[in-house]
PDB file of C-alpha atoms in Angstrom:
ATOM      1  CA  GLN J 193      34.741   6.326 -51.119  1.00  0.00           C
ATOM      2  CA  LEU J 194      33.982   2.862 -48.615  1.00  0.00           C
ATOM      3  CA  SER J 195      33.586   4.585 -45.699  1.00  0.00           C
ATOM      4  CA  TRP J 196      31.846   8.008 -47.555  1.00  0.00           C
ATOM      5  CA  GLY J 197      29.469   6.280 -49.529  1.00  0.00           C
ATOM      6  CA  ASN J 198      28.883   4.132 -45.985  1.00  0.00           C
ATOM      7  CA  TYR J 199      28.629   7.841 -44.884  1.00  0.00           C
ATOM      8  CA  LEU J 200      26.189   9.083 -47.114  1.00  0.00           C
ATOM      9  CA  ALA J 201      24.405   6.279 -46.319  1.00  0.00           C
ATOM     10  CA  THR J 202      23.646   7.170 -43.236  1.00  0.00           C
ATOM     11  CA  LEU J 203      23.073  10.164 -43.608  1.00  0.00           C
ATOM     12  CA  GLY J 204      19.377   9.305 -45.971  1.00  0.00           C
ATOM     13  CA  ARG J 205      21.292   9.838 -49.291  1.00  0.00           C
ATOM     14  CA  PRO J 206      21.946   6.611 -51.134  1.00  0.00           C
ATOM     15  CA  THR J 207      21.625   8.179 -54.074  1.00  0.00           C
ATOM     16  CA  ASP J 208      25.170   9.924 -53.340  1.00  0.00           C
ATOM     17  CA  ALA J 209      26.091   7.140 -51.568  1.00  0.00           C
ATOM     18  CA  VAL J 210      25.474   4.302 -55.464  1.00  0.00           C
ATOM     19  CA  PRO J 211      28.902   6.696 -56.488  1.00  0.00           C
ATOM     20  CA  GLN J 212      30.928   6.821 -54.205  1.00  0.00           C
ATOM     21  CA  LEU J 213      30.135   2.478 -53.131  1.00  0.00           C
ATOM     22  CA  THR J 214      30.388   1.504 -56.782  1.00  0.00           C
ATOM     23  CA  TYR J 215      33.280   2.396 -56.323  1.00  0.00           C
ATOM     24  CA  ALA J 216      34.838   1.103 -53.504  1.00  0.00           C
ATOM     25  CA  VAL J 217      33.388  -2.187 -55.294  1.00  0.00           C
ATOM     26  CA  GLN J 218      35.727  -1.612 -58.175  1.00  0.00           C
ATOM     27  CA  ARG J 219      38.724  -0.750 -55.831  1.00  0.00           C
ATOM     28  CA  GLN J 220      37.435  -3.958 -53.851  1.00  0.00           C
ATOM     29  CA  PRO J 221      35.620  -6.236 -55.407  1.00  0.00           C
ATOM     30  CA  ALA J 222      37.155  -9.501 -53.199  1.00  0.00           C
ATOM     31  CA  SER J 223      35.441  -7.065 -50.563  1.00  0.00           C
ATOM     32  CA  ALA J 224      31.748  -8.615 -49.156  1.00  0.00           C
ATOM     33  CA  PHE J 225      30.714  -5.769 -46.867  1.00  0.00           C
ATOM     34  CA  ALA J 226      32.077  -3.732 -50.354  1.00  0.00           C
ATOM     35  CA  HIS J 227      29.498  -5.462 -52.181  1.00  0.00           C
ATOM     36  CA  TYR J 228      27.235  -4.935 -49.885  1.00  0.00           C
ATOM     37  CA  SER J 229      27.728  -1.817 -48.463  1.00  0.00           C
ATOM     38  CA  LEU J 230      26.567  -1.463 -51.806  1.00  0.00           C
ATOM     39  CA  GLY J 231      23.097  -3.459 -51.682  1.00  0.00           C
ATOM     40  CA  LEU J 232      21.443  -2.726 -49.286  1.00  0.00           C
ATOM     41  CA  SER J 233      22.019   1.684 -51.362  1.00  0.00           C
ATOM     42  CA  LEU J 234      20.948  -0.381 -53.897  1.00  0.00           C
ATOM     43  CA  ALA J 235      17.328  -1.764 -52.357  1.00  0.00           C
ATOM     44  CA  ALA J 236      16.535   2.231 -50.865  1.00  0.00           C
ATOM     45  CA  LEU J 237      16.642   2.900 -54.358  1.00  0.00           C
ATOM     46  CA  SER J 238      13.955   0.206 -55.134  1.00  0.00           C
ATOM     47  CA  ARG J 239      16.856  -1.378 -58.043  1.00  0.00           C
ATOM     48  CA  TYR J 240      16.397  -4.826 -57.005  1.00  0.00           C
ATOM     49  CA  ASP J 241      17.677  -6.513 -59.145  1.00  0.00           C
ATOM     50  CA  GLU J 242      21.005  -5.021 -58.705  1.00  0.00           C
ATOM     51  CA  ALA J 243      20.911  -5.023 -54.901  1.00  0.00           C
ATOM     52  CA  ILE J 244      20.494  -9.226 -55.238  1.00  0.00           C
ATOM     53  CA  ALA J 245      23.451  -9.250 -57.742  1.00  0.00           C
ATOM     54  CA  GLU J 246      25.739  -7.353 -55.121  1.00  0.00           C
ATOM     55  CA  PHE J 247      24.847  -8.931 -51.928  1.00  0.00           C
ATOM     56  CA  GLN J 248      25.254 -12.321 -53.772  1.00  0.00           C
ATOM     57  CA  ARG J 249      27.668 -11.172 -54.457  1.00  0.00           C
ATOM     58  CA  ALA J 250      28.672 -10.915 -50.996  1.00  0.00           C
ATOM     59  CA  VAL J 251      27.575 -14.509 -50.007  1.00  0.00           C
ATOM     60  CA  LEU J 252      29.073 -16.337 -52.721  1.00  0.00           C
ATOM     61  CA  LEU J 253      33.098 -13.993 -51.084  1.00  0.00           C
ATOM     62  CA  GLN J 254      31.908 -14.639 -47.348  1.00  0.00           C
ATOM     63  CA  PRO J 255      29.193 -17.656 -47.080  1.00  0.00           C
ATOM     64  CA  GLU J 256      29.383 -16.975 -43.296  1.00  0.00           C
ATOM     65  CA  TYR J 257      27.863 -13.208 -43.995  1.00  0.00           C
ATOM     66  CA  ALA J 258      25.064 -14.371 -42.171  1.00  0.00           C
ATOM     67  CA  GLU J 259      23.768 -10.619 -42.206  1.00  0.00           C
ATOM     68  CA  ALA J 260      23.677 -10.763 -45.914  1.00  0.00           C
ATOM     69  CA  TYR J 261      21.864 -12.735 -46.366  1.00  0.00           C
ATOM     70  CA  ASN J 262      18.884 -11.383 -44.106  1.00  0.00           C
ATOM     71  CA  ASN J 263      19.588  -8.549 -46.900  1.00  0.00           C
ATOM     72  CA  LEU J 264      18.942 -10.687 -50.059  1.00  0.00           C
ATOM     73  CA  ALA J 265      15.687 -12.252 -48.493  1.00  0.00           C
ATOM     74  CA  ASN J 266      14.423  -8.533 -47.643  1.00  0.00           C
ATOM     75  CA  VAL J 267      14.706  -7.859 -51.427  1.00  0.00           C
ATOM     76  CA  LEU J 268      13.475 -11.122 -52.622  1.00  0.00           C
ATOM     77  CA  SER J 269      10.635 -10.547 -50.284  1.00  0.00           C
ATOM     78  CA  VAL J 270       9.628  -7.337 -51.391  1.00  0.00           C
ATOM     79  CA  MET J 271      10.246  -8.662 -55.079  1.00  0.00           C
ATOM     80  CA  GLY J 272       6.863 -11.243 -53.959  1.00  0.00           C
ATOM     81  CA  HIS J 273       9.589 -14.220 -54.427  1.00  0.00           C
ATOM     82  CA  ARG J 274       8.870 -16.063 -50.748  1.00  0.00           C
ATOM     83  CA  PRO J 275       9.313 -18.400 -51.431  1.00  0.00           C
ATOM     84  CA  GLU J 276      13.177 -17.067 -52.038  1.00  0.00           C
ATOM     85  CA  ALA J 277      13.164 -14.911 -49.043  1.00  0.00           C
ATOM     86  CA  VAL J 278      11.823 -18.053 -46.236  1.00  0.00           C
ATOM     87  CA  GLU J 279      15.157 -20.455 -47.739  1.00  0.00           C
ATOM     88  CA  ASN J 280      17.360 -17.001 -47.066  1.00  0.00           C
ATOM     89  CA  PHE J 281      16.726 -15.744 -44.690  1.00  0.00           C
ATOM     90  CA  ARG J 282      17.019 -19.891 -42.803  1.00  0.00           C
ATOM     91  CA  ARG J 283      20.527 -19.008 -44.091  1.00  0.00           C
ATOM     92  CA  ALA J 284      21.198 -16.068 -42.514  1.00  0.00           C
ATOM     93  CA  VAL J 285      19.827 -17.228 -38.720  1.00  0.00           C
ATOM     94  CA  ARG J 286      22.060 -20.603 -39.365  1.00  0.00           C
ATOM     95  CA  ARG J 287      24.906 -18.993 -39.629  1.00  0.00           C
ATOM     96  CA  LYS J 288      23.767 -16.382 -37.185  1.00  0.00           C
ATOM     97  CA  PRO J 289      20.978 -17.985 -34.515  1.00  0.00           C
ATOM     98  CA  THR J 290      21.082 -15.135 -32.322  1.00  0.00           C
ATOM     99  CA  PHE J 291      19.814 -13.032 -35.488  1.00  0.00           C
ATOM    100  CA  GLY J 292      16.816 -11.929 -33.844  1.00  0.00           C
ATOM    101  CA  VAL J 293      15.965  -9.761 -36.255  1.00  0.00           C
ATOM    102  CA  ALA J 294      16.489 -12.681 -39.765  1.00  0.00           C
ATOM    103  CA  TRP J 295      13.756 -14.642 -36.748  1.00  0.00           C
ATOM    104  CA  PHE J 296      11.645 -11.593 -37.447  1.00  0.00           C
ATOM    105  CA  ASN J 297      10.997 -11.657 -40.868  1.00  0.00           C
ATOM    106  CA  LEU J 298      11.932 -14.992 -41.431  1.00  0.00           C
ATOM    107  CA  GLY J 299       8.046 -15.672 -39.803  1.00  0.00           C
ATOM    108  CA  GLU J 300       7.795 -12.853 -40.919  1.00  0.00           C
ATOM    109  CA  ALA J 301       8.044 -14.313 -44.699  1.00  0.00           C
ATOM    110  CA  LEU J 302       5.972 -17.882 -42.918  1.00  0.00           C
ATOM    111  CA  ARG J 303       2.877 -16.307 -42.232  1.00  0.00           C
ATOM    112  CA  LYS J 304       2.713 -14.427 -45.268  1.00  0.00           C
ATOM    113  CA  LEU J 305       2.513 -17.093 -46.813  1.00  0.00           C
ATOM    114  CA  GLY J 306       0.344 -18.535 -44.249  1.00  0.00           C
ATOM    115  CA  ARG J 307       2.823 -21.707 -43.178  1.00  0.00           C
ATOM    116  CA  PHE J 308       1.617 -20.534 -39.737  1.00  0.00           C
ATOM    117  CA  ASP J 309       3.013 -23.725 -38.086  1.00  0.00           C
ATOM    118  CA  GLU J 310       5.975 -23.092 -39.228  1.00  0.00           C
ATOM    119  CA  ALA J 311       5.770 -19.488 -38.438  1.00  0.00           C
ATOM    120  CA  VAL J 312       5.350 -19.991 -34.800  1.00  0.00           C
ATOM    121  CA  GLU J 313       9.432 -20.984 -33.965  1.00  0.00           C
ATOM    122  CA  PRO J 314      10.738 -18.045 -35.161  1.00  0.00           C
ATOM    123  CA  TYR J 315       8.400 -15.587 -33.646  1.00  0.00           C
ATOM    124  CA  GLN J 316       9.775 -17.224 -30.439  1.00  0.00           C
ATOM    125  CA  GLN J 317      13.242 -16.726 -31.511  1.00  0.00           C
ATOM    126  CA  ALA J 318      12.623 -12.761 -32.199  1.00  0.00           C
ATOM    127  CA  GLU J 319      10.969 -13.018 -29.201  1.00  0.00           C
ATOM    128  CA  ARG J 320      13.813 -14.200 -27.239  1.00  0.00           C
ATOM    129  CA  PHE J 321      16.655 -12.193 -28.480  1.00  0.00           C
ATOM    130  CA  MET J 322      14.726  -9.042 -29.554  1.00  0.00           C
ATOM    131  CA  PRO J 323      13.007  -8.846 -25.526  1.00  0.00           C
ATOM    132  CA  ASP J 324      12.259  -4.674 -26.261  1.00  0.00           C
ATOM    133  CA  ASN J 325      10.737  -5.511 -29.838  1.00  0.00           C
ATOM    134  CA  ALA J 326       6.766  -5.431 -28.795  1.00  0.00           C
ATOM    135  CA  LEU J 327       5.469  -7.152 -32.455  1.00  0.00           C
ATOM    136  CA  ALA J 328       7.533 -10.547 -31.819  1.00  0.00           C
ATOM    137  CA  PRO J 329       4.932 -11.437 -29.446  1.00  0.00           C
ATOM    138  CA  PHE J 330       2.394  -9.687 -31.739  1.00  0.00           C
ATOM    139  CA  HIS J 331       3.012 -11.500 -34.234  1.00  0.00           C
ATOM    140  CA  LEU J 332       3.289 -15.365 -32.333  1.00  0.00           C
ATOM    141  CA  SER J 333       0.396 -14.415 -30.612  1.00  0.00           C
ATOM    142  CA  CYS J 334      -1.446 -13.842 -34.343  1.00  0.00           C
ATOM    143  CA  VAL J 335       0.207 -17.335 -35.454  1.00  0.00           C
ATOM    144  CA  LEU J 336      -1.242 -19.091 -32.380  1.00  0.00           C
ATOM    145  CA  GLU J 337      -4.011 -17.761 -32.941  1.00  0.00           C
ATOM    146  CA  ALA J 338      -4.614 -19.257 -36.096  1.00  0.00           C
ATOM    147  CA  VAL J 339      -3.034 -23.116 -35.628  1.00  0.00           C
ATOM    148  CA  GLY J 340      -5.741 -23.102 -32.412  1.00  0.00           C
ATOM    149  CA  ARG J 341      -3.439 -22.744 -29.600  1.00  0.00           C
ATOM    150  CA  ALA J 342      -5.234 -20.489 -27.956  1.00  0.00           C
ATOM    151  CA  VAL J 343      -3.557 -20.169 -24.519  1.00  0.00           C
ATOM    152  CA  GLU J 344      -0.410 -19.731 -26.093  1.00  0.00           C
ATOM    153  CA  ALA J 345      -1.900 -17.073 -28.128  1.00  0.00           C
ATOM    154  CA  GLU J 346      -3.507 -15.493 -25.089  1.00  0.00           C
ATOM    155  CA  ALA J 347      -0.108 -15.058 -22.911  1.00  0.00           C
ATOM    156  CA  ALA J 348       1.456 -13.612 -25.907  1.00  0.00           C
ATOM    157  CA  ALA J 349      -0.528 -11.419 -26.417  1.00  0.00           C
ATOM    158  CA  ARG J 350      -0.534 -10.935 -23.240  1.00  0.00           C
ATOM    159  CA  ARG J 351       3.270  -8.917 -23.527  1.00  0.00           C
ATOM    160  CA  SER J 352       2.401  -7.418 -26.055  1.00  0.00           C
ATOM    161  CA  VAL J 353      -0.321  -5.111 -24.807  1.00  0.00           C
ATOM    162  CA  ALA J 354       2.056  -5.277 -21.436  1.00  0.00           C
ATOM    163  CA  MET J 355       4.923  -3.793 -23.661  1.00  0.00           C
ATOM    164  CA  GLU J 356       2.567  -1.024 -25.670  1.00  0.00           C
ATOM    165  CA  PRO J 357      -0.749  -0.324 -23.347  1.00  0.00           C
ATOM    166  CA  ASP J 358      -1.780   2.028 -26.106  1.00  0.00           C
ATOM    167  CA  SER J 359      -1.984  -0.290 -29.073  1.00  0.00           C
ATOM    168  CA  PRO J 360      -5.930  -1.477 -30.116  1.00  0.00           C
ATOM    169  CA  THR J 361      -4.211  -3.549 -33.122  1.00  0.00           C
ATOM    170  CA  ALA J 362      -3.023  -5.907 -29.471  1.00  0.00           C
ATOM    171  CA  ARG J 363      -5.759  -5.895 -27.712  1.00  0.00           C
ATOM    172  CA  ILE J 364      -8.418  -6.692 -30.598  1.00  0.00           C
ATOM    173  CA  VAL J 365      -5.447  -9.929 -31.337  1.00  0.00           C
ATOM    174  CA  LEU J 366      -5.395 -10.644 -27.194  1.00  0.00           C
ATOM    175  CA  GLY J 367      -9.403 -10.548 -27.162  1.00  0.00           C
ATOM    176  CA  ARG J 368      -9.618 -13.025 -30.115  1.00  0.00           C
ATOM    177  CA  ALA J 369      -7.551 -15.394 -28.194  1.00  0.00           C
ATOM    178  CA  LEU J 370     -10.335 -15.449 -25.525  1.00  0.00           C
ATOM    179  CA  ILE J 371     -12.902 -15.469 -27.181  1.00  0.00           C
ATOM    180  CA  ARG J 372     -11.271 -18.743 -28.791  1.00  0.00           C
ATOM    181  CA  GLN J 373     -11.235 -19.826 -25.618  1.00  0.00           C
ATOM    182  CA  ASP J 374     -15.019 -19.088 -24.107  1.00  0.00           C
ATOM    183  CA  LYS J 375     -13.781 -16.382 -22.158  1.00  0.00           C
ATOM    184  CA  GLN J 376     -16.428 -13.387 -23.361  1.00  0.00           C
ATOM    185  CA  LEU J 377     -17.037 -11.581 -21.557  1.00  0.00           C
ATOM    186  CA  GLU J 378     -12.573 -10.928 -20.945  1.00  0.00           C
ATOM    187  CA  ALA J 379     -12.641 -10.529 -24.930  1.00  0.00           C
ATOM    188  CA  ALA J 380     -15.584  -8.189 -25.335  1.00  0.00           C
ATOM    189  CA  LYS J 381     -13.616  -5.423 -21.814  1.00  0.00           C
ATOM    190  CA  CYS J 382     -10.602  -6.333 -23.948  1.00  0.00           C
ATOM    191  CA  LEU J 383     -12.573  -5.720 -27.324  1.00  0.00           C
ATOM    192  CA  GLU J 384     -13.975  -2.714 -25.789  1.00  0.00           C
ATOM    193  CA  GLU J 385     -10.483  -1.278 -24.281  1.00  0.00           C
ATOM    194  CA  ALA J 386      -9.400  -1.314 -28.269  1.00  0.00           C
ATOM    195  CA  LEU J 387     -12.318   0.561 -28.884  1.00  0.00           C
ATOM    196  CA  ALA J 388     -12.011   3.517 -26.794  1.00  0.00           C
ATOM    197  CA  LEU J 389      -8.185   4.100 -27.821  1.00  0.00           C
ATOM    198  CA  GLN J 390      -9.281   4.533 -30.565  1.00  0.00           C
ATOM    199  CA  PRO J 391     -13.053   5.299 -30.911  1.00  0.00           C
ATOM    200  CA  ASP J 392     -13.148   6.707 -34.141  1.00  0.00           C
ATOM    201  CA  ARG J 393     -10.990   4.224 -36.345  1.00  0.00           C
ATOM    202  CA  ILE J 394     -13.277   3.180 -38.550  1.00  0.00           C
ATOM    203  CA  GLU J 395     -10.860  -0.352 -39.455  1.00  0.00           C
ATOM    204  CA  THR J 396     -11.288  -0.450 -35.503  1.00  0.00           C
ATOM    205  CA  LEU J 397     -14.357  -0.605 -34.876  1.00  0.00           C
ATOM    206  CA  LEU J 398     -14.847  -3.167 -37.663  1.00  0.00           C
ATOM    207  CA  GLU J 399     -12.023  -5.543 -37.075  1.00  0.00           C
ATOM    208  CA  THR J 400     -14.070  -5.361 -33.725  1.00  0.00           C
ATOM    209  CA  ALA J 401     -17.644  -6.155 -34.549  1.00  0.00           C
ATOM    210  CA  GLY J 402     -15.869  -8.646 -37.562  1.00  0.00           C
ATOM    211  CA  THR J 403     -14.915 -10.826 -34.221  1.00  0.00           C
ATOM    212  CA  PHE J 404     -18.333 -10.241 -32.120  1.00  0.00           C
ATOM    213  CA  GLU J 405     -19.971 -11.868 -35.383  1.00  0.00           C
ATOM    214  CA  ARG J 406     -17.281 -14.597 -35.585  1.00  0.00           C
ATOM    215  CA  TRP J 407     -17.310 -16.140 -32.338  1.00  0.00           C
ATOM    216  CA  ARG J 408     -21.623 -15.828 -32.087  1.00  0.00           C
ATOM    217  CA  MET J 409     -22.048 -12.758 -30.117  1.00  0.00           C
ATOM    218  CA  PRO J 410     -24.030 -11.795 -32.239  1.00  0.00           C
ATOM    219  CA  ASP J 411     -25.443  -8.726 -29.984  1.00  0.00           C
ATOM    220  CA  ARG J 412     -22.567  -7.152 -29.962  1.00  0.00           C
ATOM    221  CA  ALA J 413     -21.735  -7.196 -33.654  1.00  0.00           C
ATOM    222  CA  VAL J 414     -24.476  -5.708 -34.575  1.00  0.00           C
ATOM    223  CA  HIS J 415     -23.500  -2.484 -31.829  1.00  0.00           C
ATOM    224  CA  PHE J 416     -20.057  -2.071 -33.341  1.00  0.00           C
ATOM    225  CA  TYR J 417     -21.682  -2.414 -36.457  1.00  0.00           C
ATOM    226  CA  LYS J 418     -24.748   0.693 -35.567  1.00  0.00           C
ATOM    227  CA  LEU J 419     -21.557   3.185 -34.647  1.00  0.00           C
ATOM    228  CA  ILE J 420     -19.881   2.190 -37.479  1.00  0.00           C
ATOM    229  CA  LEU J 421     -23.181   3.393 -39.449  1.00  0.00           C
ATOM    230  CA  ASP J 422     -23.667   6.454 -37.153  1.00  0.00           C
ATOM    231  CA  ARG J 423     -20.000   7.848 -38.055  1.00  0.00           C
ATOM    232  CA  GLU J 424     -20.421   6.795 -42.050  1.00  0.00           C
ATOM    233  CA  PRO J 425     -23.596   6.422 -42.726  1.00  0.00           C
ATOM    234  CA  ASP J 426     -23.372   5.042 -45.858  1.00  0.00           C
ATOM    235  CA  HIS J 427     -20.271   2.145 -44.826  1.00  0.00           C
ATOM    236  CA  GLY J 428     -20.984  -0.804 -47.434  1.00  0.00           C
ATOM    237  CA  VAL J 429     -20.117  -4.028 -45.170  1.00  0.00           C
ATOM    238  CA  ALA J 430     -21.038  -1.721 -42.352  1.00  0.00           C
ATOM    239  CA  GLN J 431     -24.451  -2.440 -44.609  1.00  0.00           C
ATOM    240  CA  SER J 432     -24.651  -5.621 -45.843  1.00  0.00           C
ATOM    241  CA  ARG J 433     -23.475  -7.694 -42.801  1.00  0.00           C
ATOM    242  CA  LEU J 434     -25.792  -6.122 -40.096  1.00  0.00           C
ATOM    243  CA  PHE J 435     -28.404  -7.521 -43.275  1.00  0.00           C
ATOM    244  CA  ASP J 436     -27.528 -10.449 -43.369  1.00  0.00           C
ATOM    245  CA  MET J 437     -27.255 -10.577 -39.463  1.00  0.00           C
ATOM    246  CA  HIS J 438     -30.492  -9.269 -38.778  1.00  0.00           C
ATOM    247  CA  LEU J 439     -32.569 -11.726 -41.937  1.00  0.00           C
ATOM    248  CA  THR J 440     -30.240 -14.779 -39.492  1.00  0.00           C
ATOM    249  CA  LEU J 441     -31.629 -13.936 -36.124  1.00  0.00           C
TER     250      LEU J 441
END
């Protein structure tokens, strides 16, 4: 039942997998892997309280089970229990220091809690152990920029852009890091490249305009707010920001 249940789970059929895995747990109550497998399928069905109970049994039976701690933390995070999630992600990486996914998840949980300083190392470790994952340097750049480490943020953003050259968001983050260093011409080029990749995406236009406005480049900000209104004449945020900016220009 355990093998069959896991096979069904890999096919994306958690509803069918749960009865098989429940039976496997009943037959093998001391199997940490059986409890872990059942937890994964329960989590896939959003049966989070039951999934937590299975992951907790797995780590009780096998205290060095890094993957179980990681998935326990994932479920806690989905449920909004981020401080508890952070502690369990930490348990995962202590038991398996090369666990890139758990390092990344730890960074994400800390970032969402606004603990940007603490998030830097997890993202660095995630990038180290998952060198092909462009999200690690991307989010590393975001937290570095948030704590004022603009030179390092620029370097991380450039790595993200190199890995995903068609990502407008990566170029926006690079632009922010450049503006932090008063490299305004380079920043403007980055932001306009981001826009060229998604010229009609309102969110990209709004992010670009807002970035120019925050860093006291009003002419460029006005230009992009007007582009938004060209596409959506009733866009409330763009209308409001243009009105406020005209009062202060």
